[in-house]
PDB file of C-alpha atoms in Angstrom:
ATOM      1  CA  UNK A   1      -0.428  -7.989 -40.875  1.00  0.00           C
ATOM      2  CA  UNK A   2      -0.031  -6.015 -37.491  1.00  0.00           C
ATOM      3  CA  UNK A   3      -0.326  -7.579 -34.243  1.00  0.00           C
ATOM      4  CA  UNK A   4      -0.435  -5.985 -31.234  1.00  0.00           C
ATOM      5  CA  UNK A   5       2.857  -6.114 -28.463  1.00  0.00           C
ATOM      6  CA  UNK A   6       0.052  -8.129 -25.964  1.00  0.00           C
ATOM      7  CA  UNK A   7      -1.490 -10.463 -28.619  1.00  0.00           C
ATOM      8  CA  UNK A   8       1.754 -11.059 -30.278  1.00  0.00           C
ATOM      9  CA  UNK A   9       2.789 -12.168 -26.293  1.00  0.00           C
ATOM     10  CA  UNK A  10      -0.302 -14.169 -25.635  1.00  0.00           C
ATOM     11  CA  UNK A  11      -0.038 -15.818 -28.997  1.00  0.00           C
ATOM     12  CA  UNK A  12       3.776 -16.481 -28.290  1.00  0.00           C
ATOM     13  CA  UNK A  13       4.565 -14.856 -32.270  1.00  0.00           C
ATOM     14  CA  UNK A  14       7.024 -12.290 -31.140  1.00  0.00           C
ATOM     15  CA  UNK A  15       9.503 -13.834 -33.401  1.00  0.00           C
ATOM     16  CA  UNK A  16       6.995 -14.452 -36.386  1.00  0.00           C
ATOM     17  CA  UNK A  17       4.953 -11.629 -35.917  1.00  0.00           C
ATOM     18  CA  UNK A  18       5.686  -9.289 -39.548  1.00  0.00           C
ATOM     19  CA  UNK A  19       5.248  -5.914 -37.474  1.00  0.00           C
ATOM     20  CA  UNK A  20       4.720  -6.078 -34.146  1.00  0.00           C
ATOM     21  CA  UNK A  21       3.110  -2.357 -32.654  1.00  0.00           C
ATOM     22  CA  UNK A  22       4.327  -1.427 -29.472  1.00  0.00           C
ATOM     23  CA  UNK A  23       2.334   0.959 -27.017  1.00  0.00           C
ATOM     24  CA  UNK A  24       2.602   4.466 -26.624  1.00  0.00           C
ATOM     25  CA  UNK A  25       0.818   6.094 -23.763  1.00  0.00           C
ATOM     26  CA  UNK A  26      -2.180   6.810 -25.629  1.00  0.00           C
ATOM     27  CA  UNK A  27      -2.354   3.385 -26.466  1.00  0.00           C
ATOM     28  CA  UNK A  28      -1.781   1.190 -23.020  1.00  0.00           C
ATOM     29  CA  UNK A  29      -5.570   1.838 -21.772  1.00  0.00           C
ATOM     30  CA  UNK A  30      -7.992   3.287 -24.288  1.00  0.00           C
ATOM     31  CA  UNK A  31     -10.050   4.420 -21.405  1.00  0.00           C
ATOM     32  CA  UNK A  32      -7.811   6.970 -20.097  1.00  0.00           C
ATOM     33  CA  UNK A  33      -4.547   8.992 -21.993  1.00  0.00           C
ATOM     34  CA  UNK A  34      -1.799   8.604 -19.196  1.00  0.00           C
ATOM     35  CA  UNK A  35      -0.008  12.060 -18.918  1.00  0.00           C
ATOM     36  CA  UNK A  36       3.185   9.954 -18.898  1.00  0.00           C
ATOM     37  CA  UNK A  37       4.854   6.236 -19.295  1.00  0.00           C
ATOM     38  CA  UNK A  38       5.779   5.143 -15.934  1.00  0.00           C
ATOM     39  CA  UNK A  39       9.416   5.366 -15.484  1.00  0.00           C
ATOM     40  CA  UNK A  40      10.909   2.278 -13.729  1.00  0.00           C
ATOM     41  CA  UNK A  41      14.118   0.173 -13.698  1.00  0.00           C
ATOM     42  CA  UNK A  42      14.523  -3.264 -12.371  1.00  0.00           C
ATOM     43  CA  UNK A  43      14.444  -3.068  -8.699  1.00  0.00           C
ATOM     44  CA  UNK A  44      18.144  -5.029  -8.497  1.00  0.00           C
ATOM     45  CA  UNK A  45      19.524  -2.499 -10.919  1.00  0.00           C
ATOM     46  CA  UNK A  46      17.974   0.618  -9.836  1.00  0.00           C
ATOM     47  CA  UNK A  47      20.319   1.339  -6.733  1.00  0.00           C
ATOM     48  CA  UNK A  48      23.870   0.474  -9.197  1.00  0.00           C
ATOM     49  CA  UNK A  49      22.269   2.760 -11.885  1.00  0.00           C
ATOM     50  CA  UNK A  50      21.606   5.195  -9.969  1.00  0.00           C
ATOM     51  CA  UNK A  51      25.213   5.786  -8.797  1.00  0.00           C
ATOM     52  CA  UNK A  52      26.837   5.112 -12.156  1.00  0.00           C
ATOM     53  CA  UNK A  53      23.925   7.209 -14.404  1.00  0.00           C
ATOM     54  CA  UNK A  54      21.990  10.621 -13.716  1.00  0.00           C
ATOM     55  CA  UNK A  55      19.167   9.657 -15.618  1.00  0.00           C
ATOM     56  CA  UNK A  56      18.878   5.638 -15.044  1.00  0.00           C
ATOM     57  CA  UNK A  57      15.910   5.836 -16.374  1.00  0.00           C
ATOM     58  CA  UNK A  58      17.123   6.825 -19.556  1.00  0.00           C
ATOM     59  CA  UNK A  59      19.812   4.202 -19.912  1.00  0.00           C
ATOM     60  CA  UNK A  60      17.566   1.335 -19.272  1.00  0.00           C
ATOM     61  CA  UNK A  61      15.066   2.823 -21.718  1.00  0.00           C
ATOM     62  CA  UNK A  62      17.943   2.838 -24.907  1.00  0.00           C
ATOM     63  CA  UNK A  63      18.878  -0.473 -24.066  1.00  0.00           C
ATOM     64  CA  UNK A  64      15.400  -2.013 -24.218  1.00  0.00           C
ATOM     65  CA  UNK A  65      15.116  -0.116 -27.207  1.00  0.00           C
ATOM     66  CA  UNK A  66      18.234  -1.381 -28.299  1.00  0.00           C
ATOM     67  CA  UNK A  67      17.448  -5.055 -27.856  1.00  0.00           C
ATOM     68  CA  UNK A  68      13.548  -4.554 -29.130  1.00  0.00           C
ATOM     69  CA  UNK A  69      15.029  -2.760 -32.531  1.00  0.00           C
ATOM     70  CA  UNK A  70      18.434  -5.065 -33.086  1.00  0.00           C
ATOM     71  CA  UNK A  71      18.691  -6.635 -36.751  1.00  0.00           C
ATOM     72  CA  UNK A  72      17.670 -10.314 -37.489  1.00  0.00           C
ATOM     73  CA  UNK A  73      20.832 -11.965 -38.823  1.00  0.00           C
ATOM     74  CA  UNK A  74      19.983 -11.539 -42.843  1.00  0.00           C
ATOM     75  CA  UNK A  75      19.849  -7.276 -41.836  1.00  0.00           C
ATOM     76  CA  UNK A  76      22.895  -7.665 -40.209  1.00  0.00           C
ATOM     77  CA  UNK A  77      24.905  -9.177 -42.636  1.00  0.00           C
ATOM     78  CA  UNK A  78      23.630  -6.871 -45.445  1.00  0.00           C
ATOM     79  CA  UNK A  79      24.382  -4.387 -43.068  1.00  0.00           C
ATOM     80  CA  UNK A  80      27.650  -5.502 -42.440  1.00  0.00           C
ATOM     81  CA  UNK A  81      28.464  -5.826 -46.311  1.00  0.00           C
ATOM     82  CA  UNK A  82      26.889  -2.760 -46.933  1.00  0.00           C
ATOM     83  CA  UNK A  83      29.648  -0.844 -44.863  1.00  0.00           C
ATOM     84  CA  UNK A  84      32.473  -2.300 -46.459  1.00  0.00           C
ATOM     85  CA  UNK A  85      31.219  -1.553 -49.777  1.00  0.00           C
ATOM     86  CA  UNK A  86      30.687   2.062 -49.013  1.00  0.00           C
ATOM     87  CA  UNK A  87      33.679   1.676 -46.725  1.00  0.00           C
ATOM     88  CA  UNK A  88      32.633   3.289 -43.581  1.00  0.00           C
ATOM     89  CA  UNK A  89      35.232   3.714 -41.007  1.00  0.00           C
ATOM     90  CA  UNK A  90      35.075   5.184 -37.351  1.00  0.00           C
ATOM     91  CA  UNK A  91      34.102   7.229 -35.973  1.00  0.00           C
ATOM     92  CA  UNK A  92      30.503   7.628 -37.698  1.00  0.00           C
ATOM     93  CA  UNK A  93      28.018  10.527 -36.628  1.00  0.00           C
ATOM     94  CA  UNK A  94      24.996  10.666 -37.417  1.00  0.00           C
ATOM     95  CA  UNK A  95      22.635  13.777 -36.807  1.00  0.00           C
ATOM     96  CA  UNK A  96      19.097  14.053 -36.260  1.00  0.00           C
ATOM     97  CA  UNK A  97      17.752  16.889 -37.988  1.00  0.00           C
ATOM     98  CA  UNK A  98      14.822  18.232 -37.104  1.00  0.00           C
ATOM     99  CA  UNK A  99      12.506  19.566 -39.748  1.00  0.00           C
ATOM    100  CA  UNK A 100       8.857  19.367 -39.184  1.00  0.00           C
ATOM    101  CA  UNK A 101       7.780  17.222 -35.807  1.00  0.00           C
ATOM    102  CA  UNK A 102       8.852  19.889 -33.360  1.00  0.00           C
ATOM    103  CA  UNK A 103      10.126  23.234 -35.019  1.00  0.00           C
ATOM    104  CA  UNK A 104       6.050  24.299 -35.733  1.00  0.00           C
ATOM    105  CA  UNK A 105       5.324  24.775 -31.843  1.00  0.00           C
ATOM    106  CA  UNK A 106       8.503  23.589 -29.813  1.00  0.00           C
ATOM    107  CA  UNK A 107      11.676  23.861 -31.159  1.00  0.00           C
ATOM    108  CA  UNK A 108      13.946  27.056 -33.485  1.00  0.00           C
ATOM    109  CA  UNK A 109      14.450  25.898 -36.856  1.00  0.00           C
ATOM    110  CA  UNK A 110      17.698  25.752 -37.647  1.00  0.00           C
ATOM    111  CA  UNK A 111      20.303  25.887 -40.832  1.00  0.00           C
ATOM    112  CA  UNK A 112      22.130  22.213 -41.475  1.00  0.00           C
ATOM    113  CA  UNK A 113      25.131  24.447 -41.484  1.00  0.00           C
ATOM    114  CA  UNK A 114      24.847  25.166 -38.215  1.00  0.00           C
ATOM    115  CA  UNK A 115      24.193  21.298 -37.301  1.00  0.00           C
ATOM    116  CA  UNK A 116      27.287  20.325 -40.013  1.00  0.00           C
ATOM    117  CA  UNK A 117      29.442  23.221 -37.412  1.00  0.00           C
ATOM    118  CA  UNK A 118      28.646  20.978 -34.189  1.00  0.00           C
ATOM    119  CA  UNK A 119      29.940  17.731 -36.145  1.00  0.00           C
ATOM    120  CA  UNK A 120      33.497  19.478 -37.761  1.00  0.00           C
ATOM    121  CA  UNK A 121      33.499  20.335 -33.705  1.00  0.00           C
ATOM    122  CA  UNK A 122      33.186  16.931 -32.663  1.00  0.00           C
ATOM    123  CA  UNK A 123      35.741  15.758 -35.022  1.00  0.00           C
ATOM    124  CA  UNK A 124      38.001  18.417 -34.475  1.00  0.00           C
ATOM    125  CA  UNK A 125      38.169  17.422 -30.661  1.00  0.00           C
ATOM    126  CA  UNK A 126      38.508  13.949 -31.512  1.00  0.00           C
ATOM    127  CA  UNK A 127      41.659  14.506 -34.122  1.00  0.00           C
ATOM    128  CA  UNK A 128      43.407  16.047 -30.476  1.00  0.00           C
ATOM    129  CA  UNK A 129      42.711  12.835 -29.296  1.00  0.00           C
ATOM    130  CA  UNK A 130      43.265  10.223 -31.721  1.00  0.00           C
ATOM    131  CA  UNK A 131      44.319   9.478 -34.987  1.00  0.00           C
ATOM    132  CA  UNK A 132      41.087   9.425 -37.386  1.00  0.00           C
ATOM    133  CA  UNK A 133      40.864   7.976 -40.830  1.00  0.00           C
TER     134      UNK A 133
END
C-alpha cells in the first residue's frame, strides 16, 4: 500500500512503509500548484556551499536524493554480487537517453550514436589520464 511522505512521518513507518510517495509541487498544497519547489540549504551550510559549489542548491538536492533512494542492505548485496558476476569494472557511465518525456515539446531528438560519440569521448580523455581496464 502507498503512504504518503507526511503520514508515513506522523505514523513514524518511514522504515516499514512498502512505497512511500514523496511530493512534487503539485502535490505539497492541493489548493494552489506552486510555480516552483522552494530552493533552500541548511542555513550553517549555505555560506561553505556557496563558495565551494555554483549551484548549492543543486548539490544539497542529489544528496538528499541520494540518502532518500540508497539500497536497504538485501539490494545492496545483490547489487554488489550482481557486479562481480557481470564483472563491472571502473569507470562505469551510464547515459540518460531521452526518448519521449521531453523531445515532443522541449528537447531535439537525437541518434544514440551521437550519445555513444560523447561516451568513446569521455573515455578517450580518461585513457590520457589513467590506465582503464
Amino acid at each position: 500500500a502507498e503512504v504518503k511522505w507526511e503520514d508515513a512521518i506522523r505514523q513514524n513507518i518511514t522504515e516499514t512503509a512498502p512505497v512511500i510517495r514523496l511530493p512534487t509541487r503539485y502535490h505539497l498544497n492541493r489548493d494552489r500548484l506552486l510555480p516552483f519547489l522552494p530552493q533552500a540549504v541548511p542555513r550553517d551550510l549555505a555560506p561553505r556551499l556557496s563558495a565551494l559549489h555554483g549551484e548549492p542548491f543543486a548539490w544539497w538536492y542529489g544528496q538528499f536524493v541520494r540518502y532518500v533512494t540508497r539500497p536497504n542492505p538485501d539490494l545492496a548485496k545483490l547489487i554488489q554480487e550482481a557486479e562481480q558476476r557481470i564483472g563491472f569494472t571502473s569507470p562505469i557511465v551510464g547515459v540518460h537517453v531521452r526518448r519521449t518525456d521531453k523531445v515532443t515539446k522541449e528537447a531535439k531528438l537525437f541518434p544514440l550514436a551521437e550519445y555513444m560519440r560523447h561516451v568513446e569521448a569521455y573515455y578517450d580523455q580518461r585513457e590520457r589520464r589513467e590506465k582503464i581496464h
